[in-house]
JSON list of C-alpha atoms in Angstrom, two decimals:
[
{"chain": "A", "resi": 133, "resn": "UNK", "atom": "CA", "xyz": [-19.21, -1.70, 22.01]},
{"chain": "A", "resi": 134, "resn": "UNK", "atom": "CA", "xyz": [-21.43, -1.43, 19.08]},
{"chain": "A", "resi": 135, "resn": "UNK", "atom": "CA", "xyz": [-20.93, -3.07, 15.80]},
{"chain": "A", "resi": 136, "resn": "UNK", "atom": "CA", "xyz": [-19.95, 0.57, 14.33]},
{"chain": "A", "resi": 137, "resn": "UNK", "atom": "CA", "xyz": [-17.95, 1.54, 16.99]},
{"chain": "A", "resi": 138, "resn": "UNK", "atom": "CA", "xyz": [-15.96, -2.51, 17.04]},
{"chain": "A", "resi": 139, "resn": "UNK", "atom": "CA", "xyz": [-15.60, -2.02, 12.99]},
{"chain": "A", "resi": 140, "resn": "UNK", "atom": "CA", "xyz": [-14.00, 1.87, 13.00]},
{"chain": "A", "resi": 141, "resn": "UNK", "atom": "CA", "xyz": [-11.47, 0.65, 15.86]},
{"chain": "A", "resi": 142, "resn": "UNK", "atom": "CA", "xyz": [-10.70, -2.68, 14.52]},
{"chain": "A", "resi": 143, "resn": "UNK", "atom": "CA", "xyz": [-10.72, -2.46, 10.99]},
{"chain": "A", "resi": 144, "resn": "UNK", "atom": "CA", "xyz": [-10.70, 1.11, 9.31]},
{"chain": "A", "resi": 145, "resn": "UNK", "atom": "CA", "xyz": [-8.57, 2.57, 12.47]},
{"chain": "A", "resi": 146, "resn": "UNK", "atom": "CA", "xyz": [-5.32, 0.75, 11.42]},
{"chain": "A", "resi": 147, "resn": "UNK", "atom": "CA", "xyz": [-5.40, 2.04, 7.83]},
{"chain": "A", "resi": 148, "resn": "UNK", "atom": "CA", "xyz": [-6.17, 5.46, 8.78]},
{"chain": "A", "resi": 149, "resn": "UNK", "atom": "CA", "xyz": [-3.25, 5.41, 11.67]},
{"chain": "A", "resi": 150, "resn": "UNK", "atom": "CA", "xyz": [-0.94, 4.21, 8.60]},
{"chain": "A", "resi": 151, "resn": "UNK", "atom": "CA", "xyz": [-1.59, 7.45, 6.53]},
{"chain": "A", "resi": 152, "resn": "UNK", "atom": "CA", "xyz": [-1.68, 9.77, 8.96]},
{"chain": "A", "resi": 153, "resn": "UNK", "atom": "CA", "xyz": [1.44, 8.07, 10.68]},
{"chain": "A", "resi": 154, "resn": "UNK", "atom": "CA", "xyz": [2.98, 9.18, 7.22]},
{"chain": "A", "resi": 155, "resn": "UNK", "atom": "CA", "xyz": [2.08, 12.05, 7.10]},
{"chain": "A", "resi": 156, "resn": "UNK", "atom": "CA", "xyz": [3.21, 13.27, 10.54]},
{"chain": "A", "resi": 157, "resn": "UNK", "atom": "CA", "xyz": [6.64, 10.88, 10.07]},
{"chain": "A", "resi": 158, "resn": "UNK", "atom": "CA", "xyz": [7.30, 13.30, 6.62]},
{"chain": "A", "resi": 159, "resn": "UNK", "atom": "CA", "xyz": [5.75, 16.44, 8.63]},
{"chain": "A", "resi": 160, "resn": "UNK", "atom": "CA", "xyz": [8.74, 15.87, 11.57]},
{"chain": "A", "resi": 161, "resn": "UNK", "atom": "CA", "xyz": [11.55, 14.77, 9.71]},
{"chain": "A", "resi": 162, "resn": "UNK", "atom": "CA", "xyz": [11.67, 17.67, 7.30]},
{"chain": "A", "resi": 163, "resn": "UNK", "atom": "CA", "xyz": [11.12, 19.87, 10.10]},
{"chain": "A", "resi": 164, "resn": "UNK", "atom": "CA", "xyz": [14.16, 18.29, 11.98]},
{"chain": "A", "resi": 165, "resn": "UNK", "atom": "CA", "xyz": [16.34, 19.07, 8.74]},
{"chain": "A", "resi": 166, "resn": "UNK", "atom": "CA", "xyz": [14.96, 22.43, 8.17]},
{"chain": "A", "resi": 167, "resn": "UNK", "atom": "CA", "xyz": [16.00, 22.83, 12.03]},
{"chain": "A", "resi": 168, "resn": "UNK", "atom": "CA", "xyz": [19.57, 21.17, 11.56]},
{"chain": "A", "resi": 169, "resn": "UNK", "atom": "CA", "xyz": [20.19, 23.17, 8.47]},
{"chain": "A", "resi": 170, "resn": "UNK", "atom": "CA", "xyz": [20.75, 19.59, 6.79]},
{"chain": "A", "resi": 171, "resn": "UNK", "atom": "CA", "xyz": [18.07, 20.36, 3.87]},
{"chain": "A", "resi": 172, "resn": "UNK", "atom": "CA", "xyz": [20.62, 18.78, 1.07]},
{"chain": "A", "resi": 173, "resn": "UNK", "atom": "CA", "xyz": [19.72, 15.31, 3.00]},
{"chain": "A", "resi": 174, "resn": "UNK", "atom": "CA", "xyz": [16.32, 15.68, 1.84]},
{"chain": "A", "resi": 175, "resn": "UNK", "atom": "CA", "xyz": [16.97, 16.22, -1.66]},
{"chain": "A", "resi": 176, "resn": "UNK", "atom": "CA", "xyz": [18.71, 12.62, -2.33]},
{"chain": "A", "resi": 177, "resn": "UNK", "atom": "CA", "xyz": [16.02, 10.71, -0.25]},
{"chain": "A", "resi": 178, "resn": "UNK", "atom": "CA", "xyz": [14.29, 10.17, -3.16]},
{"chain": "A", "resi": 179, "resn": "UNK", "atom": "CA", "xyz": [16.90, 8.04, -4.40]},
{"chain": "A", "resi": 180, "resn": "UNK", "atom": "CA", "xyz": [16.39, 5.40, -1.62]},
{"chain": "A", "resi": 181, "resn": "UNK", "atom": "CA", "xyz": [12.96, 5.87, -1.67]},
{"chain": "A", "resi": 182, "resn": "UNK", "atom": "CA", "xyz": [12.43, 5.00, -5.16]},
{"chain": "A", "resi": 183, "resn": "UNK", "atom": "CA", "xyz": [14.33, 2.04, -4.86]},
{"chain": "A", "resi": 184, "resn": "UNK", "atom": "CA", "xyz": [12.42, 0.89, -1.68]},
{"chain": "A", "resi": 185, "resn": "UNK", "atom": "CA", "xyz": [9.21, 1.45, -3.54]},
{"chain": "A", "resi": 186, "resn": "UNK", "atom": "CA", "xyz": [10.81, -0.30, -6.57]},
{"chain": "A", "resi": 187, "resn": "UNK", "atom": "CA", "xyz": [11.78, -3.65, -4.14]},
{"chain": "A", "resi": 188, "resn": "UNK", "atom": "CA", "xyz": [8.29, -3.75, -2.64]},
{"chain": "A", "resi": 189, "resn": "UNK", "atom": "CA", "xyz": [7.27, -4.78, -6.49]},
{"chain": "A", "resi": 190, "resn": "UNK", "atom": "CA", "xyz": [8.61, -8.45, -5.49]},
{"chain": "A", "resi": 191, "resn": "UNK", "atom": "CA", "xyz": [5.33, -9.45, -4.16]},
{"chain": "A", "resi": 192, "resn": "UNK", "atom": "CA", "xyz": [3.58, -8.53, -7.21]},
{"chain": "A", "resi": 193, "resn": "UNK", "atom": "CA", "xyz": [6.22, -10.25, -9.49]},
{"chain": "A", "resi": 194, "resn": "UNK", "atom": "CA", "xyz": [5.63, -13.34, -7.28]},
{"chain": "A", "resi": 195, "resn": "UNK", "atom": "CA", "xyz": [1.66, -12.88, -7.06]},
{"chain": "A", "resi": 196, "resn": "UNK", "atom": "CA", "xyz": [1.73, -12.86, -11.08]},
{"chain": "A", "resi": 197, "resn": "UNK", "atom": "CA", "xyz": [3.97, -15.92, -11.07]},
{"chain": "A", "resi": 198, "resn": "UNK", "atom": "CA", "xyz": [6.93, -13.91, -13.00]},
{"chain": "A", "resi": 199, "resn": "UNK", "atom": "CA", "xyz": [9.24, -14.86, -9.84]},
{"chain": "A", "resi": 200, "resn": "UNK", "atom": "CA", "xyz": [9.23, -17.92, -7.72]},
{"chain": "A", "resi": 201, "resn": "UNK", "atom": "CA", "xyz": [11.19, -17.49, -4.63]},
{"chain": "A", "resi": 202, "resn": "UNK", "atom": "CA", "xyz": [9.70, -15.98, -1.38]},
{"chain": "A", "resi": 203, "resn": "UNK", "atom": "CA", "xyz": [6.02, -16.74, 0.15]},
{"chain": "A", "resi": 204, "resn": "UNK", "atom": "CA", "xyz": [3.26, -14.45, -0.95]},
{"chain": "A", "resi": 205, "resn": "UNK", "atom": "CA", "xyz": [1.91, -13.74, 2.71]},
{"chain": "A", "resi": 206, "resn": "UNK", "atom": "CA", "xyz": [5.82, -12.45, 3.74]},
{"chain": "A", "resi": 207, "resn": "UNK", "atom": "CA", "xyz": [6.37, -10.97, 0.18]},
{"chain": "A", "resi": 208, "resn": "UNK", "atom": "CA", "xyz": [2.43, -8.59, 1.54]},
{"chain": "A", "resi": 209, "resn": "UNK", "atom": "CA", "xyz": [4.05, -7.82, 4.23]},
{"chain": "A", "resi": 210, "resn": "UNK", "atom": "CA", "xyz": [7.29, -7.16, 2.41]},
{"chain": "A", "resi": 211, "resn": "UNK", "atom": "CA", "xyz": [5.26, -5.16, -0.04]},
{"chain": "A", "resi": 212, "resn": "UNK", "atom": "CA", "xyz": [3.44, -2.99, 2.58]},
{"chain": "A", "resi": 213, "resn": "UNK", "atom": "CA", "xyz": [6.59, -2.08, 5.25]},
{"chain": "A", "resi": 214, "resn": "UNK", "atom": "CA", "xyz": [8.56, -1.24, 1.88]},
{"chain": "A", "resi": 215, "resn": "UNK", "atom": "CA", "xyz": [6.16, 0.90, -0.18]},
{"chain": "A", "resi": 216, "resn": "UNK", "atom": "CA", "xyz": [5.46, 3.18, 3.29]},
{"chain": "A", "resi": 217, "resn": "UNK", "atom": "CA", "xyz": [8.94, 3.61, 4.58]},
{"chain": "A", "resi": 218, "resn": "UNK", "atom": "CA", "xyz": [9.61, 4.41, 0.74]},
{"chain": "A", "resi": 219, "resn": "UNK", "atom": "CA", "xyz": [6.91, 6.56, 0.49]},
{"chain": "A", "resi": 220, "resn": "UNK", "atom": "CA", "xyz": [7.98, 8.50, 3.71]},
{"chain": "A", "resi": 221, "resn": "UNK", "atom": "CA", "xyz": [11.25, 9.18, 2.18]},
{"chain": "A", "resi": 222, "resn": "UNK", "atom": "CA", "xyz": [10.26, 10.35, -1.13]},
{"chain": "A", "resi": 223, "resn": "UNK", "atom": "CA", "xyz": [7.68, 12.94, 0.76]},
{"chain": "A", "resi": 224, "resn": "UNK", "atom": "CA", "xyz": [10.89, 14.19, 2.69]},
{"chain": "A", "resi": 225, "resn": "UNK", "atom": "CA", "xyz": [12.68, 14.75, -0.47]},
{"chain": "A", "resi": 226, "resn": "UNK", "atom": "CA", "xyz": [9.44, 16.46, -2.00]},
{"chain": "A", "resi": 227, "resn": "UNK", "atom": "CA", "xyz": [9.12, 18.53, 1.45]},
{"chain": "A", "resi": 228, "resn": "UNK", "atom": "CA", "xyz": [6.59, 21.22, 1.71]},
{"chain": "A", "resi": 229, "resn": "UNK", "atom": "CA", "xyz": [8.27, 23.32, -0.82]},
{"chain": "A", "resi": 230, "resn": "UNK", "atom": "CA", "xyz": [7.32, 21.84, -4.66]},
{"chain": "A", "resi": 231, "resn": "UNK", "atom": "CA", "xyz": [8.43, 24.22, -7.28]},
{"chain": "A", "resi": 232, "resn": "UNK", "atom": "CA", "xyz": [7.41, 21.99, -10.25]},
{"chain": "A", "resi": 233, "resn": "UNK", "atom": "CA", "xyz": [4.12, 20.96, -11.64]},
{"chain": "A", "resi": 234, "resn": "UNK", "atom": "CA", "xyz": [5.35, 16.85, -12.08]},
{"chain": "A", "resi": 235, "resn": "UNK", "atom": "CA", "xyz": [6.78, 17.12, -8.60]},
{"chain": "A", "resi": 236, "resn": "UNK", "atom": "CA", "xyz": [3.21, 17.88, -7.64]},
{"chain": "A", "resi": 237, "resn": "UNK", "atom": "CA", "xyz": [1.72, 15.32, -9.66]},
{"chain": "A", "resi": 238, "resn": "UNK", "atom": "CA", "xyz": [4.13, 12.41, -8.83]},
{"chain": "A", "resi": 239, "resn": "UNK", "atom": "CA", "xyz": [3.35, 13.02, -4.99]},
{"chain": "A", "resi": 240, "resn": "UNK", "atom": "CA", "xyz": [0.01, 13.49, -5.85]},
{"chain": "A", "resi": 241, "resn": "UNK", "atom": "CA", "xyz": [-0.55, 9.96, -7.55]},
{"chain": "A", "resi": 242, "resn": "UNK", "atom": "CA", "xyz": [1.82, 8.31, -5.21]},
{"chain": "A", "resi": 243, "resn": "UNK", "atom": "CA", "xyz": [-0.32, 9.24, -1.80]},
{"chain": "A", "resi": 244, "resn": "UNK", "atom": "CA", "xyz": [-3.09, 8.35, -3.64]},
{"chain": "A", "resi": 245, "resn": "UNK", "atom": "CA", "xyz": [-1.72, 4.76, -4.97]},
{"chain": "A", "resi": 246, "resn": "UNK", "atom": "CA", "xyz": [-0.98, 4.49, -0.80]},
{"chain": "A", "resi": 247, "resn": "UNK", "atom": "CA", "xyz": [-4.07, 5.50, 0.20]},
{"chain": "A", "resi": 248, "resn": "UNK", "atom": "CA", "xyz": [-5.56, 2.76, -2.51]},
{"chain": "A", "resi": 249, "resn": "UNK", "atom": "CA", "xyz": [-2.61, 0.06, -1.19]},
{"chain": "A", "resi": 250, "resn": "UNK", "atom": "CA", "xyz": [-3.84, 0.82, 2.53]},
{"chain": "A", "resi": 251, "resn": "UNK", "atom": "CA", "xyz": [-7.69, 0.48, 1.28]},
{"chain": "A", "resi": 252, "resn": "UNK", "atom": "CA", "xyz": [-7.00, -2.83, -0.57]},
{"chain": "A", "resi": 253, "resn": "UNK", "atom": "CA", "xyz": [-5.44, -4.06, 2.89]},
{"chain": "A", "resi": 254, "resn": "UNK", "atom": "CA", "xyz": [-8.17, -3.27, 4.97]},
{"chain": "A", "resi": 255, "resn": "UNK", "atom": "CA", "xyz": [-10.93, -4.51, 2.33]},
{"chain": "A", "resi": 256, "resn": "UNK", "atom": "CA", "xyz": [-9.17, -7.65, 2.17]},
{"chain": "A", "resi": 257, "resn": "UNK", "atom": "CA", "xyz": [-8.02, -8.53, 5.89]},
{"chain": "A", "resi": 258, "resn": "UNK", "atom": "CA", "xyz": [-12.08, -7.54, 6.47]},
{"chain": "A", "resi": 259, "resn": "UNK", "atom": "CA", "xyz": [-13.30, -10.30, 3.76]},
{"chain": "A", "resi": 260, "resn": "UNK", "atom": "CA", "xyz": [-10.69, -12.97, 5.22]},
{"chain": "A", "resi": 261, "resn": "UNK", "atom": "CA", "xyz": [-11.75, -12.29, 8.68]},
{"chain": "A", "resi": 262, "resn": "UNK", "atom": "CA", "xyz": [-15.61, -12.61, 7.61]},
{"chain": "A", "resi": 263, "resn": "UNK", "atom": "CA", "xyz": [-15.10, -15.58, 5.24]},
{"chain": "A", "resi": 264, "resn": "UNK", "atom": "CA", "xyz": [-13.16, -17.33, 8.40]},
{"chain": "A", "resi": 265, "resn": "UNK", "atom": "CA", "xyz": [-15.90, -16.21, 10.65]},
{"chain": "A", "resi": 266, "resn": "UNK", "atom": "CA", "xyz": [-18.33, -17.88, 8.94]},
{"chain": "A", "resi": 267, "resn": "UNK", "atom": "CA", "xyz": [-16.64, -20.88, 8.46]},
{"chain": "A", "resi": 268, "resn": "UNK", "atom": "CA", "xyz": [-15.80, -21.28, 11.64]},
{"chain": "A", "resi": 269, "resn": "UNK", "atom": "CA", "xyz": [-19.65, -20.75, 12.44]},
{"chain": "A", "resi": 270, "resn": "UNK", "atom": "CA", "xyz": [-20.77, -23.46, 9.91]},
{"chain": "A", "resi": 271, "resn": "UNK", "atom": "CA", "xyz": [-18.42, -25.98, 11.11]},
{"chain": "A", "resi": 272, "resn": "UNK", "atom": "CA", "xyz": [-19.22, -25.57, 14.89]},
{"chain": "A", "resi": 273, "resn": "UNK", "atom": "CA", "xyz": [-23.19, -26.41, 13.32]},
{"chain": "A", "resi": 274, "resn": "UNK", "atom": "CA", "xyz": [-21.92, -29.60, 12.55]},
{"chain": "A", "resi": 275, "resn": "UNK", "atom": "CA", "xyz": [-21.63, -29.12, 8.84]},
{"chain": "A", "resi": 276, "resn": "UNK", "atom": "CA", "xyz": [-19.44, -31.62, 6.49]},
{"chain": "A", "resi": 277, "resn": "UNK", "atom": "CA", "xyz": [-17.02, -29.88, 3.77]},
{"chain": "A", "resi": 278, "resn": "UNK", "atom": "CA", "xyz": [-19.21, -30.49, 0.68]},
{"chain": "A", "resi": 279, "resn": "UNK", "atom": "CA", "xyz": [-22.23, -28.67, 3.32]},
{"chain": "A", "resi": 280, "resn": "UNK", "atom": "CA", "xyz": [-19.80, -25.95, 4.28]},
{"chain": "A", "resi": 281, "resn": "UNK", "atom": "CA", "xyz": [-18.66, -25.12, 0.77]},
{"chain": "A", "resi": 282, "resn": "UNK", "atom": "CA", "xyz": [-21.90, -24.49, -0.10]},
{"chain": "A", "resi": 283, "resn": "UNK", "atom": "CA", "xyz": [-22.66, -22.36, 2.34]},
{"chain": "A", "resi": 284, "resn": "UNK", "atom": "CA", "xyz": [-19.40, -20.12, 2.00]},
{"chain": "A", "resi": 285, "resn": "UNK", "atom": "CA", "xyz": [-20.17, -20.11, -1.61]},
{"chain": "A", "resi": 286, "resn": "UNK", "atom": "CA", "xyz": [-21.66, -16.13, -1.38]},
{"chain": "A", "resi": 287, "resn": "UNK", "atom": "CA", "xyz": [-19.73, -15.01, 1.02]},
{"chain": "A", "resi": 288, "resn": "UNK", "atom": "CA", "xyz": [-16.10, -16.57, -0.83]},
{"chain": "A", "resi": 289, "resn": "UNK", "atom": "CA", "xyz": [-17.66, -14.73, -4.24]},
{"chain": "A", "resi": 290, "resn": "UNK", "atom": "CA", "xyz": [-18.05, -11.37, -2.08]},
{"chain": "A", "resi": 291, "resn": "UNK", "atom": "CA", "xyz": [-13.95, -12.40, -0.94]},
{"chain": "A", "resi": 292, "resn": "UNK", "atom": "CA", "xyz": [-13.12, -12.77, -4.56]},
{"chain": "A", "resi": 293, "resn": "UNK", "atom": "CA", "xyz": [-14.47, -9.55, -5.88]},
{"chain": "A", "resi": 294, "resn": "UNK", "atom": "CA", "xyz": [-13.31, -7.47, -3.06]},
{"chain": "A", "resi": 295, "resn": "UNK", "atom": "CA", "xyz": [-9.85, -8.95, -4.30]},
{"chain": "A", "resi": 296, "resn": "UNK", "atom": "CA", "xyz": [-10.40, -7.34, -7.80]},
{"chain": "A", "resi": 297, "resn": "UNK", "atom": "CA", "xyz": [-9.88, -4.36, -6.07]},
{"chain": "A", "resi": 298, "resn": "UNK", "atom": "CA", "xyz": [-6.57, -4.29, -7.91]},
{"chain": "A", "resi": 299, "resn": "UNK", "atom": "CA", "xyz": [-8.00, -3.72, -11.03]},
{"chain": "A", "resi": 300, "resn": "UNK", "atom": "CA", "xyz": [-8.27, -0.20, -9.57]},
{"chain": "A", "resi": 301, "resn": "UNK", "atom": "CA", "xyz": [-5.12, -0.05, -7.89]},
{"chain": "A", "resi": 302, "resn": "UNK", "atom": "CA", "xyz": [-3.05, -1.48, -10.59]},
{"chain": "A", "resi": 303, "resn": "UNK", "atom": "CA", "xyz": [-3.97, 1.69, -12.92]},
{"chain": "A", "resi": 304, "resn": "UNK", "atom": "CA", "xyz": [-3.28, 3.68, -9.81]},
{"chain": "A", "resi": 305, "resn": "UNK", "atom": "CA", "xyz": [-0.21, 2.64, -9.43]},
{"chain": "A", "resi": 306, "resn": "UNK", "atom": "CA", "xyz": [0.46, 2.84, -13.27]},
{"chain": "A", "resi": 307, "resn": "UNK", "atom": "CA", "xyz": [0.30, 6.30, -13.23]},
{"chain": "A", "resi": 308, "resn": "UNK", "atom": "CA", "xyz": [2.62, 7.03, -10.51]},
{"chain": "A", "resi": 309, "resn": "UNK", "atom": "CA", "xyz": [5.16, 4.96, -11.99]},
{"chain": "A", "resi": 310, "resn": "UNK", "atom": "CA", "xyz": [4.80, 6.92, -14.59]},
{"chain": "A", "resi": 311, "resn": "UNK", "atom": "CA", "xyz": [5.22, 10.30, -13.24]},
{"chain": "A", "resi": 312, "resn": "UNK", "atom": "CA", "xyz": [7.49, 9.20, -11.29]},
{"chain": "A", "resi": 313, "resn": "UNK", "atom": "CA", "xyz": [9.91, 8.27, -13.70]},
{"chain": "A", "resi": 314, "resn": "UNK", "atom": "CA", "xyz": [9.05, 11.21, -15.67]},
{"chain": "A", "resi": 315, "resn": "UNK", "atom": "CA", "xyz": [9.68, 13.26, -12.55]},
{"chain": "A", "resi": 316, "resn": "UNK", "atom": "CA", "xyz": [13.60, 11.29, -12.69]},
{"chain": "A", "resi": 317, "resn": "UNK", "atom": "CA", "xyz": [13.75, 11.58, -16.24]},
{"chain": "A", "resi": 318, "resn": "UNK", "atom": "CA", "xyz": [13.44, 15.64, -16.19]},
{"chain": "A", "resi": 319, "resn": "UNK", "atom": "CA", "xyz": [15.78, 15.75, -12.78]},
{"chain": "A", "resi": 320, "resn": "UNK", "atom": "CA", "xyz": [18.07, 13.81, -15.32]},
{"chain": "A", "resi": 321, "resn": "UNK", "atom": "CA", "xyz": [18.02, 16.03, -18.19]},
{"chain": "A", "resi": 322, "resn": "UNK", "atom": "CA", "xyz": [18.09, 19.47, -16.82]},
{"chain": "A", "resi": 323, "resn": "UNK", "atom": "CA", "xyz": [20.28, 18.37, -13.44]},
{"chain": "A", "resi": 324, "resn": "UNK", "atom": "CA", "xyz": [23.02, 21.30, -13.14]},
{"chain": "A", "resi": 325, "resn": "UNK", "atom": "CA", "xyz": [25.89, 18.54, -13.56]},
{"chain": "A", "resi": 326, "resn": "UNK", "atom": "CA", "xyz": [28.58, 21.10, -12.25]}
]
């Protein structure tokens, strides 16, 4: 298998698989409503899949130090399960059938903050992989730990700056939080409260 061909299947093939698993997930289950005639479900998913995109926040809370409990590497994992399932419901209860420009915009800027979440996943589990690689590499030369740090010195910059990749994804993210709750704000305001 050729280096190309190993890195598509191994590394980029996951992430993709995630989004389109979404899509196709929000695809069949508003088809199965529209089929059932059960099209009022889909209109209060967004409840539950606020607040599951709302709990998946813990890991950044804990990653910032503004809560202590839970491990960071189960809070990620936490953080990625909850944030898709959460974004699978709230395309349900947007369907294929928008009727209002903020609708558009929230689901725009929240596929886009999880295509961004699934690209900081695979830039990252690439780096760790590589950085572990190479460490492994250096220490099978016989190198000492002073010797290997200096060697992984490049290569753990290259990990670090691949990790600012959240300065990108924390505007990202911004900005469907706050369309979001815009979106809930005007549902709130104009709701026909009969």
């Amino acid at each position: 298998m050729s280096l190309r061909a190993h890195l598509f299947s191994r590394e980029l093939l996951p992430a993709l698989f995630a989004f389109v698993l979404l899509a196709l997930a929000t695809l069949a289950i508003d088809a199965l409503l529209h089929a059932l005639g059960l099209l009022w479900i889909g209109r209060w998913l967004g409840i539950p899949g606020t607040l599951l995109i709302l709990s998946s926040t813990a890991y950044s809370l804990r990653k910032r130090k503004l809560i202590r409990h839970g491990k960071p590497a189960t809070l990620l994992r936490w953080h990625e399960a909850l944030a898709w399932l959460g974004s699978l419901l709230v395309l349900v209860h947007a369907g294929v059938h928008f009727n209002a420009i903020l609708g558009w915009l929230a689901v725009c800027a929240m596929l886009i903050n999880v295509a961004s979440g699934l690209t900081g996943q695979f830039l990252l589990d690439r780096s760790r992989r590589r950085l572990e690689q190479a460490r492994e590499q250096l220490r099978e030369r016989g190198l000492d730990e002073a010797e290997l740090n200096e060697q992984l010195y490049w290569d753990s910059l290259t990990f670090d700056a691949v990790r600012q990749w959240r300065v990108v994804h924390f505007p990202i993210t911004a900005a469907f939080a706050v369309l979001g709750l815009a979106h809930i704000v005007v549902i709130l305001l104009f709701w026909n409260w009969r």
